[in-house]
Amino acid sequence: MALSDKRAREAGSLAERVQAHAWYHTFDLGDGVVTQGMFDHRPVVNRYLIPEDLSGMRCLDVGSMDGFWAFEMERRGAKEVVALDVDDPSALDWPISLRDRVVKTFDIEKGERFDLVRTALGSKVTRVLRSVYDLDDDLGSFDLVFNGDMLVHLKDPVTALERMRRVCTGSAIICNPIAQLRFTGGKALAVFDGINEFEWWLPTEETMRRMIVAAGFERVESGKPFELPARSGGPWKGLRGIMRGYADADSPPTK
Ligand SMILES: C[S@@+](CC[C@H](N)C(=O)[O-])C[C@H]1O[C@@H](n2cnc3c(N)ncnc32)[C@H](O)[C@@H]1O
């Protein structure tokens, strides 16, 4: 990306800077400035099992993109929020068939979008560039880990969940697109792509639950699956599973 392009996007009014980007998340930044995100989480924000009051909590948003969930956790009173992501598109698990074919501007600019919102909101969220696969104790431990719509884009979602478990002392909220399969015979199945779309494993709700348990969470609470409102986006639009895995079997249920 030419530096002058970046400078041009950073000039002008808030509305003009917002207009200079294609957005993943929908934010209302005040004074009538609303980002036209691929997804609008605002109507379903209360489906995500996030406690209303996060005061005193250290929270981690894994795969933050434009940062909607990191800023939401801060809005709910979190003591500290860390937003983890990877800017370099070549460090993402792109399927080989798509790796050199898909234009990656959307990924390259996510840090700029995040910073724009961070400044507009006067937020103190810290952004850390690191793959979930390298998530470790050096970032400290977190009372609440949030991970939305990322596992579907990973070759190895269980290792990613294990890494989240490693830094989680309280609970982890996991949201992911899910498949509704009939006649599973009670088995935990998943649909595999890895070629046509940036989508690896699309689990059923039961498979998603088992993946969270397999990663070391002691107890899993399931929310009701819901449709995520989308303006655009790939085949991963649609039904979401939402679950909260607890590090400790005796931890109290969601308030
Ligand atoms: C589809 S977006 C989901 C954004 C947001 N979490 C949500 O629920 O709306 C997936 C995000 O995960 C990030 N991501 C993908 N692979 C990752 C990895 N290995 N480590 C960290 N973040 C990753 C992407 O860069 C992107 O920001």
PDB file of C-alpha atoms and ligand atoms in Angstrom:
ATOM      1  CA  MET A   1       0.000   0.000   0.000  1.00  0.00           C
ATOM      2  CA  ALA A   2       1.401   3.427  -0.946  1.00  0.00           C
ATOM      3  CA  LEU A   3       1.948   5.669   2.053  1.00  0.00           C
ATOM      4  CA  SER A   4       0.199   8.528   0.205  1.00  0.00           C
ATOM      5  CA  ASP A   5      -2.983   6.380  -0.073  1.00  0.00           C
ATOM      6  CA  LYS A   6      -2.934   5.856   3.682  1.00  0.00           C
ATOM      7  CA  ARG A   7      -2.344   9.588   4.292  1.00  0.00           C
ATOM      8  CA  ALA A   8      -5.253  10.454   1.972  1.00  0.00           C
ATOM      9  CA  ARG A   9      -7.534   8.120   3.920  1.00  0.00           C
ATOM     10  CA  GLU A  10      -6.439   9.719   7.176  1.00  0.00           C
ATOM     11  CA  ALA A  11      -7.235  13.261   6.007  1.00  0.00           C
ATOM     12  CA  GLY A  12     -10.590  15.015   6.111  1.00  0.00           C
ATOM     13  CA  SER A  13     -13.620  14.910   8.388  1.00  0.00           C
ATOM     14  CA  LEU A  14     -14.663  11.804  10.295  1.00  0.00           C
ATOM     15  CA  ALA A  15     -17.396  11.164   7.696  1.00  0.00           C
ATOM     16  CA  GLU A  16     -14.856  11.406   4.875  1.00  0.00           C
ATOM     17  CA  ARG A  17     -12.391   9.110   6.634  1.00  0.00           C
ATOM     18  CA  VAL A  18     -15.175   6.586   7.237  1.00  0.00           C
ATOM     19  CA  GLN A  19     -16.185   6.797   3.558  1.00  0.00           C
ATOM     20  CA  ALA A  20     -12.620   5.990   2.472  1.00  0.00           C
ATOM     21  CA  HIS A  21     -12.959   2.396   3.732  1.00  0.00           C
ATOM     22  CA  ALA A  22     -15.000  -0.730   3.109  1.00  0.00           C
ATOM     23  CA  TRP A  23     -16.173  -1.791   6.591  1.00  0.00           C
ATOM     24  CA  TYR A  24     -16.670  -5.144   8.260  1.00  0.00           C
ATOM     25  CA  HIS A  25     -18.422  -3.855  11.397  1.00  0.00           C
ATOM     26  CA  THR A  26     -21.240  -1.352  11.689  1.00  0.00           C
ATOM     27  CA  PHE A  27     -20.479   1.449  14.151  1.00  0.00           C
ATOM     28  CA  ASP A  28     -22.560   4.440  15.019  1.00  0.00           C
ATOM     29  CA  LEU A  29     -19.859   7.047  15.596  1.00  0.00           C
ATOM     30  CA  GLY A  30     -22.277   9.875  16.397  1.00  0.00           C
ATOM     31  CA  ASP A  31     -23.324  12.990  14.426  1.00  0.00           C
ATOM     32  CA  GLY A  32     -24.966  10.728  11.849  1.00  0.00           C
ATOM     33  CA  VAL A  33     -21.721   8.928  10.945  1.00  0.00           C
ATOM     34  CA  VAL A  34     -22.442   5.209  10.646  1.00  0.00           C
ATOM     35  CA  THR A  35     -20.024   2.758   9.024  1.00  0.00           C
ATOM     36  CA  GLN A  36     -21.729   0.588   6.389  1.00  0.00           C
ATOM     37  CA  GLY A  37     -20.416  -2.727   7.679  1.00  0.00           C
ATOM     38  CA  MET A  38     -20.654  -6.090   5.980  1.00  0.00           C
ATOM     39  CA  PHE A  39     -22.353  -7.170   9.205  1.00  0.00           C
ATOM     40  CA  ASP A  40     -24.526  -5.275  11.642  1.00  0.00           C
ATOM     41  CA  HIS A  41     -24.203  -6.806  15.097  1.00  0.00           C
ATOM     42  CA  ARG A  42     -26.201  -4.098  16.837  1.00  0.00           C
ATOM     43  CA  PRO A  43     -29.632  -5.807  16.599  1.00  0.00           C
ATOM     44  CA  VAL A  44     -28.239  -9.094  17.962  1.00  0.00           C
ATOM     45  CA  VAL A  45     -25.689  -7.821  20.465  1.00  0.00           C
ATOM     46  CA  ASN A  46     -27.597  -9.339  23.360  1.00  0.00           C
ATOM     47  CA  ARG A  47     -27.533 -12.825  21.842  1.00  0.00           C
ATOM     48  CA  TYR A  48     -23.820 -13.122  22.571  1.00  0.00           C
ATOM     49  CA  LEU A  49     -23.936 -14.140  26.277  1.00  0.00           C
ATOM     50  CA  ILE A  50     -21.678 -11.219  27.255  1.00  0.00           C
ATOM     51  CA  PRO A  51     -22.439 -10.089  30.806  1.00  0.00           C
ATOM     52  CA  GLU A  52     -23.942  -6.597  30.902  1.00  0.00           C
ATOM     53  CA  ASP A  53     -21.420  -5.492  33.504  1.00  0.00           C
ATOM     54  CA  LEU A  54     -17.748  -6.335  32.903  1.00  0.00           C
ATOM     55  CA  SER A  55     -16.352  -3.990  35.513  1.00  0.00           C
ATOM     56  CA  GLY A  56     -13.046  -5.116  36.940  1.00  0.00           C
ATOM     57  CA  MET A  57     -12.505  -7.638  34.146  1.00  0.00           C
ATOM     58  CA  ARG A  58      -9.526  -8.029  31.840  1.00  0.00           C
ATOM     59  CA  CYS A  59     -10.918  -9.011  28.434  1.00  0.00           C
ATOM     60  CA  LEU A  60      -9.441 -10.331  25.202  1.00  0.00           C
ATOM     61  CA  ASP A  61     -11.054 -10.053  21.779  1.00  0.00           C
ATOM     62  CA  VAL A  62      -9.464 -12.653  19.502  1.00  0.00           C
ATOM     63  CA  GLY A  63      -9.732 -11.822  15.784  1.00  0.00           C
ATOM     64  CA  SER A  64     -11.015  -8.317  16.408  1.00  0.00           C
ATOM     65  CA  MET A  65     -11.227  -7.023  12.803  1.00  0.00           C
ATOM     66  CA  ASP A  66     -12.648  -3.437  13.015  1.00  0.00           C
ATOM     67  CA  GLY A  67     -12.985  -3.975  16.780  1.00  0.00           C
ATOM     68  CA  PHE A  68     -16.737  -4.021  17.377  1.00  0.00           C
ATOM     69  CA  TRP A  69     -16.530  -6.562  20.224  1.00  0.00           C
ATOM     70  CA  ALA A  70     -13.450  -5.059  21.843  1.00  0.00           C
ATOM     71  CA  PHE A  71     -15.156  -1.661  21.997  1.00  0.00           C
ATOM     72  CA  GLU A  72     -18.385  -3.292  23.199  1.00  0.00           C
ATOM     73  CA  MET A  73     -16.532  -4.969  26.097  1.00  0.00           C
ATOM     74  CA  GLU A  74     -14.944  -1.652  26.979  1.00  0.00           C
ATOM     75  CA  ARG A  75     -18.389  -0.002  26.843  1.00  0.00           C
ATOM     76  CA  ARG A  76     -19.603  -2.621  29.320  1.00  0.00           C
ATOM     77  CA  GLY A  77     -17.009  -1.447  31.802  1.00  0.00           C
ATOM     78  CA  ALA A  78     -14.062  -3.832  31.307  1.00  0.00           C
ATOM     79  CA  LYS A  79     -10.987  -2.714  33.223  1.00  0.00           C
ATOM     80  CA  GLU A  80      -8.757  -3.501  30.246  1.00  0.00           C
ATOM     81  CA  VAL A  81      -9.406  -4.828  26.750  1.00  0.00           C
ATOM     82  CA  VAL A  82      -6.822  -6.313  24.410  1.00  0.00           C
ATOM     83  CA  ALA A  83      -7.757  -6.801  20.748  1.00  0.00           C
ATOM     84  CA  LEU A  84      -5.746  -9.512  19.007  1.00  0.00           C
ATOM     85  CA  ASP A  85      -5.456  -9.729  15.237  1.00  0.00           C
ATOM     86  CA  VAL A  86      -3.164 -10.371  12.301  1.00  0.00           C
ATOM     87  CA  ASP A  87      -2.723  -7.626   9.697  1.00  0.00           C
ATOM     88  CA  ASP A  88      -0.545  -9.487   7.219  1.00  0.00           C
ATOM     89  CA  PRO A  89      -2.974 -11.388   4.955  1.00  0.00           C
ATOM     90  CA  SER A  90      -0.281 -13.930   4.121  1.00  0.00           C
ATOM     91  CA  ALA A  91      -0.230 -14.942   7.810  1.00  0.00           C
ATOM     92  CA  LEU A  92      -3.916 -15.947   7.689  1.00  0.00           C
ATOM     93  CA  ASP A  93      -5.015 -19.505   6.850  1.00  0.00           C
ATOM     94  CA  TRP A  94      -6.043 -18.711   3.268  1.00  0.00           C
ATOM     95  CA  PRO A  95      -6.773 -21.882   1.316  1.00  0.00           C
ATOM     96  CA  ILE A  96      -4.045 -22.448  -1.276  1.00  0.00           C
ATOM     97  CA  SER A  97      -6.604 -22.179  -4.090  1.00  0.00           C
ATOM     98  CA  LEU A  98      -7.505 -18.600  -3.047  1.00  0.00           C
ATOM     99  CA  ARG A  99      -4.214 -17.384  -1.566  1.00  0.00           C
ATOM    100  CA  ASP A 100      -2.952 -15.525  -4.659  1.00  0.00           C
ATOM    101  CA  ARG A 101      -6.317 -14.837  -6.276  1.00  0.00           C
ATOM    102  CA  VAL A 102      -8.281 -12.820  -3.727  1.00  0.00           C
ATOM    103  CA  VAL A 103      -7.683  -9.077  -3.282  1.00  0.00           C
ATOM    104  CA  LYS A 104      -6.626  -8.553   0.341  1.00  0.00           C
ATOM    105  CA  THR A 105      -7.259  -4.794   0.800  1.00  0.00           C
ATOM    106  CA  PHE A 106     -10.012  -5.512   3.313  1.00  0.00           C
ATOM    107  CA  ASP A 107      -7.568  -7.320   5.601  1.00  0.00           C
ATOM    108  CA  ILE A 108      -4.691  -4.923   5.001  1.00  0.00           C
ATOM    109  CA  GLU A 109      -6.783  -1.922   6.085  1.00  0.00           C
ATOM    110  CA  LYS A 110      -8.416  -3.417   9.181  1.00  0.00           C
ATOM    111  CA  GLY A 111      -5.809  -1.819  11.475  1.00  0.00           C
ATOM    112  CA  GLU A 112      -6.588   1.598   9.995  1.00  0.00           C
ATOM    113  CA  ARG A 113     -10.329   1.055  10.516  1.00  0.00           C
ATOM    114  CA  PHE A 114      -9.744  -0.104  14.075  1.00  0.00           C
ATOM    115  CA  ASP A 115      -7.592   2.984  14.828  1.00  0.00           C
ATOM    116  CA  LEU A 116     -10.155   5.305  13.278  1.00  0.00           C
ATOM    117  CA  VAL A 117     -12.921   3.953  15.553  1.00  0.00           C
ATOM    118  CA  ARG A 118     -10.615   3.833  18.563  1.00  0.00           C
ATOM    119  CA  THR A 119      -9.874   7.543  18.157  1.00  0.00           C
ATOM    120  CA  ALA A 120     -13.511   8.457  17.410  1.00  0.00           C
ATOM    121  CA  LEU A 121     -14.683   6.665  20.567  1.00  0.00           C
ATOM    122  CA  GLY A 122     -11.804   7.906  22.724  1.00  0.00           C
ATOM    123  CA  SER A 123     -11.117   4.253  23.512  1.00  0.00           C
ATOM    124  CA  LYS A 124      -8.177   2.799  25.417  1.00  0.00           C
ATOM    125  CA  VAL A 125      -8.347  -0.702  23.880  1.00  0.00           C
ATOM    126  CA  THR A 126      -4.873  -2.053  23.070  1.00  0.00           C
ATOM    127  CA  ARG A 127      -4.373  -3.763  19.721  1.00  0.00           C
ATOM    128  CA  VAL A 128      -1.864  -6.617  19.600  1.00  0.00           C
ATOM    129  CA  LEU A 129      -0.730  -8.118  16.304  1.00  0.00           C
ATOM    130  CA  ARG A 130      -0.276 -11.825  16.814  1.00  0.00           C
ATOM    131  CA  SER A 131      -1.815 -15.021  15.534  1.00  0.00           C
ATOM    132  CA  VAL A 132      -4.134 -16.866  17.880  1.00  0.00           C
ATOM    133  CA  TYR A 133      -1.881 -19.885  17.310  1.00  0.00           C
ATOM    134  CA  ASP A 134       0.869 -17.957  19.178  1.00  0.00           C
ATOM    135  CA  LEU A 135      -1.339 -16.676  21.983  1.00  0.00           C
ATOM    136  CA  ASP A 136       0.537 -17.211  25.241  1.00  0.00           C
ATOM    137  CA  ASP A 137       0.959 -16.287  28.906  1.00  0.00           C
ATOM    138  CA  ASP A 138       3.219 -13.328  28.106  1.00  0.00           C
ATOM    139  CA  LEU A 139       0.029 -11.333  27.413  1.00  0.00           C
ATOM    140  CA  GLY A 140      -1.189 -12.219  30.899  1.00  0.00           C
ATOM    141  CA  SER A 141      -4.461 -13.953  31.741  1.00  0.00           C
ATOM    142  CA  PHE A 142      -7.976 -12.850  30.924  1.00  0.00           C
ATOM    143  CA  ASP A 143     -11.247 -13.070  32.844  1.00  0.00           C
ATOM    144  CA  LEU A 144     -13.184 -13.066  29.589  1.00  0.00           C
ATOM    145  CA  VAL A 145     -12.043 -14.132  26.135  1.00  0.00           C
ATOM    146  CA  PHE A 146     -14.269 -13.311  23.164  1.00  0.00           C
ATOM    147  CA  ASN A 147     -13.917 -14.948  19.775  1.00  0.00           C
ATOM    148  CA  GLY A 148     -16.413 -14.219  17.013  1.00  0.00           C
ATOM    149  CA  ASP A 149     -16.638 -15.763  13.554  1.00  0.00           C
ATOM    150  CA  MET A 150     -12.992 -16.708  13.315  1.00  0.00           C
ATOM    151  CA  LEU A 151     -12.828 -20.472  13.821  1.00  0.00           C
ATOM    152  CA  VAL A 152     -14.516 -21.012  10.460  1.00  0.00           C
ATOM    153  CA  HIS A 153     -11.491 -19.345   8.814  1.00  0.00           C
ATOM    154  CA  LEU A 154      -8.920 -21.540  10.555  1.00  0.00           C
ATOM    155  CA  LYS A 155      -7.408 -24.815   9.409  1.00  0.00           C
ATOM    156  CA  ASP A 156      -6.946 -25.818  13.019  1.00  0.00           C
ATOM    157  CA  PRO A 157      -9.748 -24.378  15.157  1.00  0.00           C
ATOM    158  CA  VAL A 158      -9.115 -26.694  18.111  1.00  0.00           C
ATOM    159  CA  THR A 159      -5.502 -25.538  18.537  1.00  0.00           C
ATOM    160  CA  ALA A 160      -6.801 -21.946  18.441  1.00  0.00           C
ATOM    161  CA  LEU A 161      -9.322 -22.795  21.186  1.00  0.00           C
ATOM    162  CA  GLU A 162      -6.584 -24.479  23.230  1.00  0.00           C
ATOM    163  CA  ARG A 163      -4.551 -21.266  22.999  1.00  0.00           C
ATOM    164  CA  MET A 164      -7.551 -19.246  24.202  1.00  0.00           C
ATOM    165  CA  ARG A 165      -8.044 -21.682  27.075  1.00  0.00           C
ATOM    166  CA  ARG A 166      -4.402 -21.252  28.055  1.00  0.00           C
ATOM    167  CA  VAL A 167      -4.869 -17.528  28.777  1.00  0.00           C
ATOM    168  CA  CYS A 168      -8.419 -17.763  30.124  1.00  0.00           C
ATOM    169  CA  THR A 169      -9.024 -17.815  33.869  1.00  0.00           C
ATOM    170  CA  GLY A 170     -12.779 -17.185  33.671  1.00  0.00           C
ATOM    171  CA  SER A 171     -14.735 -17.928  30.537  1.00  0.00           C
ATOM    172  CA  ALA A 172     -14.545 -17.713  26.763  1.00  0.00           C
ATOM    173  CA  ILE A 173     -17.438 -16.721  24.526  1.00  0.00           C
ATOM    174  CA  ILE A 174     -17.244 -18.385  21.147  1.00  0.00           C
ATOM    175  CA  CYS A 175     -19.445 -17.520  18.183  1.00  0.00           C
ATOM    176  CA  ASN A 176     -19.176 -19.300  14.855  1.00  0.00           C
ATOM    177  CA  PRO A 177     -21.273 -20.028  11.789  1.00  0.00           C
ATOM    178  CA  ILE A 178     -22.883 -23.441  12.177  1.00  0.00           C
ATOM    179  CA  ALA A 179     -24.290 -26.062   9.829  1.00  0.00           C
ATOM    180  CA  GLN A 180     -27.685 -27.584  10.372  1.00  0.00           C
ATOM    181  CA  LEU A 181     -27.388 -31.194   9.287  1.00  0.00           C
ATOM    182  CA  ARG A 182     -30.124 -33.765   9.411  1.00  0.00           C
ATOM    183  CA  PHE A 183     -29.577 -37.447  10.087  1.00  0.00           C
ATOM    184  CA  THR A 184     -26.260 -37.033  11.917  1.00  0.00           C
ATOM    185  CA  GLY A 185     -26.899 -40.238  13.835  1.00  0.00           C
ATOM    186  CA  GLY A 186     -25.932 -38.355  16.986  1.00  0.00           C
ATOM    187  CA  LYS A 187     -22.411 -37.806  15.620  1.00  0.00           C
ATOM    188  CA  ALA A 188     -20.517 -34.528  15.864  1.00  0.00           C
ATOM    189  CA  LEU A 189     -20.097 -33.656  12.167  1.00  0.00           C
ATOM    190  CA  ALA A 190     -18.638 -30.713  10.263  1.00  0.00           C
ATOM    191  CA  VAL A 191     -18.758 -29.635   6.616  1.00  0.00           C
ATOM    192  CA  PHE A 192     -15.301 -29.184   5.084  1.00  0.00           C
ATOM    193  CA  ASP A 193     -14.500 -26.677   2.325  1.00  0.00           C
ATOM    194  CA  GLY A 194     -10.879 -25.431   2.185  1.00  0.00           C
ATOM    195  CA  ILE A 195     -11.017 -24.901  -1.610  1.00  0.00           C
ATOM    196  CA  ASN A 196     -13.880 -22.760  -2.874  1.00  0.00           C
ATOM    197  CA  GLU A 197     -14.296 -20.318   0.001  1.00  0.00           C
ATOM    198  CA  PHE A 198     -12.246 -18.962   2.885  1.00  0.00           C
ATOM    199  CA  GLU A 199     -13.973 -21.511   5.027  1.00  0.00           C
ATOM    200  CA  TRP A 200     -12.475 -24.664   6.522  1.00  0.00           C
ATOM    201  CA  TRP A 201     -14.751 -26.397   8.999  1.00  0.00           C
ATOM    202  CA  LEU A 202     -18.412 -25.542   9.393  1.00  0.00           C
ATOM    203  CA  PRO A 203     -19.421 -27.434  12.544  1.00  0.00           C
ATOM    204  CA  THR A 204     -22.842 -28.384  13.749  1.00  0.00           C
ATOM    205  CA  GLU A 205     -23.811 -26.938  17.112  1.00  0.00           C
ATOM    206  CA  GLU A 206     -22.861 -30.217  18.827  1.00  0.00           C
ATOM    207  CA  THR A 207     -19.482 -30.255  17.063  1.00  0.00           C
ATOM    208  CA  MET A 208     -18.813 -26.697  18.147  1.00  0.00           C
ATOM    209  CA  ARG A 209     -19.587 -27.642  21.751  1.00  0.00           C
ATOM    210  CA  ARG A 210     -17.258 -30.636  21.579  1.00  0.00           C
ATOM    211  CA  MET A 211     -14.462 -28.530  20.096  1.00  0.00           C
ATOM    212  CA  ILE A 212     -14.681 -26.179  23.094  1.00  0.00           C
ATOM    213  CA  VAL A 213     -14.605 -29.095  25.552  1.00  0.00           C
ATOM    214  CA  ALA A 214     -11.777 -30.741  23.581  1.00  0.00           C
ATOM    215  CA  ALA A 215      -9.752 -27.538  24.048  1.00  0.00           C
ATOM    216  CA  GLY A 216      -9.959 -27.896  27.824  1.00  0.00           C
ATOM    217  CA  PHE A 217     -12.971 -25.865  28.904  1.00  0.00           C
ATOM    218  CA  GLU A 218     -14.674 -27.660  31.784  1.00  0.00           C
ATOM    219  CA  ARG A 219     -18.251 -26.644  31.169  1.00  0.00           C
ATOM    220  CA  VAL A 220     -20.080 -25.159  28.174  1.00  0.00           C
ATOM    221  CA  GLU A 221     -23.219 -23.043  28.233  1.00  0.00           C
ATOM    222  CA  SER A 222     -25.071 -22.711  24.909  1.00  0.00           C
ATOM    223  CA  GLY A 223     -27.087 -19.717  23.777  1.00  0.00           C
ATOM    224  CA  LYS A 224     -29.849 -19.927  21.197  1.00  0.00           C
ATOM    225  CA  PRO A 225     -28.520 -19.957  17.608  1.00  0.00           C
ATOM    226  CA  PHE A 226     -29.430 -16.812  15.668  1.00  0.00           C
ATOM    227  CA  GLU A 227     -29.167 -15.251  12.219  1.00  0.00           C
ATOM    228  CA  LEU A 228     -26.537 -12.539  11.949  1.00  0.00           C
ATOM    229  CA  PRO A 229     -27.771  -9.559   9.878  1.00  0.00           C
ATOM    230  CA  ALA A 230     -25.483  -9.106   6.852  1.00  0.00           C
ATOM    231  CA  ARG A 231     -25.281  -6.574   4.029  1.00  0.00           C
ATOM    232  CA  SER A 232     -22.784  -8.663   2.068  1.00  0.00           C
ATOM    233  CA  GLY A 233     -20.150 -11.336   2.690  1.00  0.00           C
ATOM    234  CA  GLY A 234     -19.384 -14.905   1.752  1.00  0.00           C
ATOM    235  CA  PRO A 235     -21.244 -18.144   2.426  1.00  0.00           C
ATOM    236  CA  TRP A 236     -20.476 -17.783   6.128  1.00  0.00           C
ATOM    237  CA  LYS A 237     -23.460 -15.414   6.358  1.00  0.00           C
ATOM    238  CA  GLY A 238     -26.377 -16.837   8.279  1.00  0.00           C
ATOM    239  CA  LEU A 239     -26.857 -19.006  11.334  1.00  0.00           C
ATOM    240  CA  ARG A 240     -24.530 -18.558  14.316  1.00  0.00           C
ATOM    241  CA  GLY A 241     -23.877 -20.846  17.249  1.00  0.00           C
ATOM    242  CA  ILE A 242     -23.039 -19.049  20.472  1.00  0.00           C
ATOM    243  CA  MET A 243     -21.410 -20.718  23.480  1.00  0.00           C
ATOM    244  CA  ARG A 244     -19.611 -19.813  26.668  1.00  0.00           C
ATOM    245  CA  GLY A 245     -16.928 -22.197  27.884  1.00  0.00           C
ATOM    246  CA  TYR A 246     -15.806 -22.005  31.503  1.00  0.00           C
ATOM    247  CA  ALA A 247     -12.252 -22.658  32.633  1.00  0.00           C
ATOM    248  CA  ASP A 248     -13.568 -24.010  35.924  1.00  0.00           C
ATOM    249  CA  ALA A 249     -16.425 -26.519  36.220  1.00  0.00           C
ATOM    250  CA  ASP A 250     -17.825 -24.758  39.312  1.00  0.00           C
ATOM    251  CA  SER A 251     -17.911 -21.237  37.905  1.00  0.00           C
ATOM    252  CA  PRO A 252     -21.324 -19.558  38.163  1.00  0.00           C
ATOM    253  CA  PRO A 253     -23.583 -19.320  35.079  1.00  0.00           C
ATOM    254  CA  THR A 254     -23.938 -16.176  32.951  1.00  0.00           C
ATOM    255  CA  LYS A 255     -25.678 -13.242  34.568  1.00  0.00           C
TER     256      LYS A 255
HETATM  257  C1  LIG B   1     -14.589 -12.798  10.104  1.00  0.00           C
HETATM  258  S1  LIG B   1     -13.632 -11.738  11.109  1.00  0.00           S
HETATM  259  C2  LIG B   1     -14.561 -11.695  12.635  1.00  0.00           C
HETATM  260  C3  LIG B   1     -14.507 -10.356  13.320  1.00  0.00           C
HETATM  261  C4  LIG B   1     -15.111 -10.296  14.713  1.00  0.00           C
HETATM  262  N1  LIG B   1     -14.441 -11.192  15.628  1.00  0.00           N
HETATM  263  C5  LIG B   1     -16.587 -10.555  14.740  1.00  0.00           C
HETATM  264  O1  LIG B   1     -17.044 -11.519  15.385  1.00  0.00           O
HETATM  265  O2  LIG B   1     -17.345  -9.781  14.162  1.00  0.00           O
HETATM  266  C6  LIG B   1     -12.260 -12.809  11.501  1.00  0.00           C
HETATM  267  C7  LIG B   1     -11.138 -12.080  12.188  1.00  0.00           C
HETATM  268  O3  LIG B   1     -10.210 -13.046  12.674  1.00  0.00           O
HETATM  269  C8  LIG B   1      -8.914 -12.646  12.345  1.00  0.00           C
HETATM  270  N2  LIG B   1      -8.046 -13.822  12.246  1.00  0.00           N
HETATM  271  C9  LIG B   1      -8.041 -14.790  11.310  1.00  0.00           C
HETATM  272  N3  LIG B   1      -7.074 -15.682  11.546  1.00  0.00           N
HETATM  273  C10 LIG B   1      -6.449 -15.276  12.676  1.00  0.00           C
HETATM  274  C11 LIG B   1      -5.379 -15.766  13.432  1.00  0.00           C
HETATM  275  N4  LIG B   1      -4.735 -16.878  13.070  1.00  0.00           N
HETATM  276  N5  LIG B   1      -5.013 -15.110  14.544  1.00  0.00           N
HETATM  277  C12 LIG B   1      -5.649 -13.989  14.925  1.00  0.00           C
HETATM  278  N6  LIG B   1      -6.682 -13.449  14.243  1.00  0.00           N
HETATM  279  C13 LIG B   1      -7.073 -14.082  13.125  1.00  0.00           C
HETATM  280  C14 LIG B   1      -9.071 -11.914  11.012  1.00  0.00           C
HETATM  281  O4  LIG B   1      -7.954 -11.094  10.733  1.00  0.00           O
HETATM  282  C15 LIG B   1     -10.354 -11.143  11.288  1.00  0.00           C
HETATM  283  O5  LIG B   1     -10.097  -9.942  11.951  1.00  0.00           O
END
